[in-house]
Structure formats: C-alpha cells, structure tokens
C-alpha cells in the first residue's frame, strides 16, 4: 500500500524506548492517547495526540484506539532453513544439530522447497511484528537468494548471508573456501544494499569453519564496505571444548574469530552463554554485539545467559528468537523468556517493561548498525511499527480493561500478547502485514 503523500496521524496509545534503560533512567516514553505522525515513510513526530494534531491540523487522523503502537521488532538471530524443525525438544546443541537441524538444512538444495520455506518464513516473521532481522541463510546460494527475494517482496528489512562451512557438518552442506568466496561474492553483488537488504558474512561457527574459510570471511568483509558479520559463540560447553581442540593455538573461542579480524563493530555473535571475563572485555572493546536467545538457551539446555556480566562489561546485547533452536517467531515472547530466565539465573537482572521493549527494538537496531534508521519513534526514523490489539475476549483485553499504568500495560503485553494481537505491521510507513480481522475493522 502506498502511504498518503500528505502524511497520516496514527492515534493510539504508544510506547517506545528512545534511550537505553540499562544506562539511563526514564528510557520508556509512552503516551496514553498518542499520536504518531508519518510523512513519506518517516516518523515526523510523536507525542500526545492532541498536541500533534494541533501542530499538524491538515494531516488526517487514523483512529487506532483500542490497540497499541510499538516500534517494529528487531530479531538479531534467526535461521531461515530451520522453520520446520521448531519443536525439536529434548536434545542438546550438537545432538540437535546432527539429528534435527542439519538434515532439514540439507533439504534446502531443492530450490522449489527453499522458495516455499522462504515465503513461509518471511510471513511468520512479519505476522509476529518483526520488521527487521539478521538471518542465517542456507548453505546453498540459490536458497539464500530465495530468502532475499521473499524478504524484498514482503518489504521486510533483513540482513542475511549464505552459511559457509567446510567441515564437521554433513558433506552436502560443505563448500570449499574457493566456492564459498565465489558464491558469496555473487550474492553480495546481487543483494547487498538492494532496497532494504544487507549482506551478512555468515560462517556457521568456528567448529565447522577451517582457517582457510575464516580467511575467506575476512577477505569478503575487507572487499565490500557495509557488510555485517554473524556467527555463534560460546553456546554450549561441548561445542567450546571442540573449538579448543580444533584451534589449539587460540587462547579461547573468541580468539579464533579475533585472529581473522571478525570480532568488530559490524559483528553480531549469538549466545555467549559461557564467556570468560577476558572475552567480555574484548567483546566490549571491539564493539561486537551479542544476540541473546533465551528460549533457545533453555530449550537446548545451553545454560543461563550472564546478562549482568555483559552489561557490567559494557558488551552490546540484543535479542534473537533463534528459530529453530528457539520456540517461535514472537519477539514479545522472547522478551518474556529473557525476563523469566533472568529471574532464576544466579545474579540475574530484574528486567522491567522498558528493558524488554528496548531489547526487542532499539537494542537490535543498534546491534545491526541501524540505530539511526529504526528501533524507536524518534523524528526522522523509518516509520517501522507494530499495531497490537488483543482479541476482545482475550486475557490481555481483560487485564487492559483495568486501565493499568503504561509500565503495567506494557508488561502485560509482553506477558500475554502473541501473533493473534498483531493487527498491522508497517515498514517505512507502508503496510507489510494486516491481519484478516483488522481488514474487517
Ligand atoms: Zn543460531
């Protein structure tokens, strides 16, 4: 849908976190009767509805009261080929990879299958309110291209890349470093900076990448400005031991990536459940961001994420669903999982609604180098938003009837809202998803 040229004023209660609540107080901004003015796909202003309307009386109002406006969610760690292995409970990482994830990832060699999964995957993200994501592609270049095409067609903002590996997975998932270099280059030429797409160099993890393959990753990052880098780090104790055996020269897991210049401000590394103090200091110094995936960490028994140690060391952290090791596409649910696990983690951080909103929106944007583009409703940013309205007979609707404070309302949204409450999703002001029930509105 083309947004109206003179702009629109969306009227609904709205929440955003234009500041980092781990560093600043009053990070949450909310307006019980909010107005979000969108012009040419950008946020022109947001605030109390009456004052925005009085300042821009010529702009038509879209009355969305009864629901809530939040910035679009940013998922910083998710695997496209793993949509169909969600729910593979009862295993730990290496066992789960061997028996659940990798056989399914091998099916991505079938291009029509890959195209079908790509469309379903993109739809699942957007229908849960995710507007921006950093995505692990497939080990196959055509399947990875299918993901980019599906995201582009849907209007979603993604960074993604072909997963490169040359050992210890399944032979059909391995490429030689030369082939990985050639195919990655072709994908970069075709998709990097096309519309809302960014290319991310993506070695699966150190275990499955030889030194030659990591060198290819380093070369790609040097040769093409603006690429992101993503991989896994310190997820599982057995994985960490394997990495130590494979790279005997490395002081620790992170040192493997550091040797090839891969720990840097454009890098997002998933998990880091078991870091040493030295690794935390080095992650902070390099500007590398961590994608914390609490559902996956619990489902695979990887461990409890030491969030406080990351914050104290000033390591940048955001959230990821880690489909299919995680439990689904909902970033609200992921925020709730972060809260729950921090409640039971030794030395856990007591997260409030502002922390959860920040972690699911602006923190992710900042991790992806998009902190000036998306993640909150500050003027000038892309109008990326989720409109949530709980079904009339839902527990969330019942809670909200009590007219809670903004913080309590937001906490209830994180606790109770799922895809059934996502009514409309926009990227750059354009509607990229609308639920069937909203169309009847
Ligand atoms: Zn992962």
Coordinates of N, CA and C and ligand atoms in Angstrom, one line a residue, residues 77 79 136 232 235 270-271 322, ligand 1:
X77 N 18.8 -12.8 15.7 CA 19.4 -14.1 15.4 C 18.3 -15.1 15.1
X79 N 17.3 -18.5 12.0 CA 17.8 -19.3 10.9 C 16.6 -19.6 10.0
X136 N 20.3 -16.1 9.4 CA 21.2 -17.1 8.8 C 20.5 -17.6 7.6
X232 N 28.1 -17.9 15.6 CA 27.8 -18.3 17.0 C 29.1 -18.2 17.9
X235 N 28.2 -21.1 22.9 CA 26.8 -21.5 23.2 C 26.7 -22.7 24.2
X270 N 25.9 -14.9 18.2 CA 24.8 -15.4 19.0 C 25.2 -16.2 20.2
X271 N 24.5 -16.0 21.3 CA 24.6 -16.7 22.6 C 25.5 -16.2 23.6
X322 N 16.3 -17.3 17.6 CA 17.0 -18.5 17.2 C 16.1 -19.6 16.8
Ligands
LIG1 ZN1 21.7 -20.0 15.9

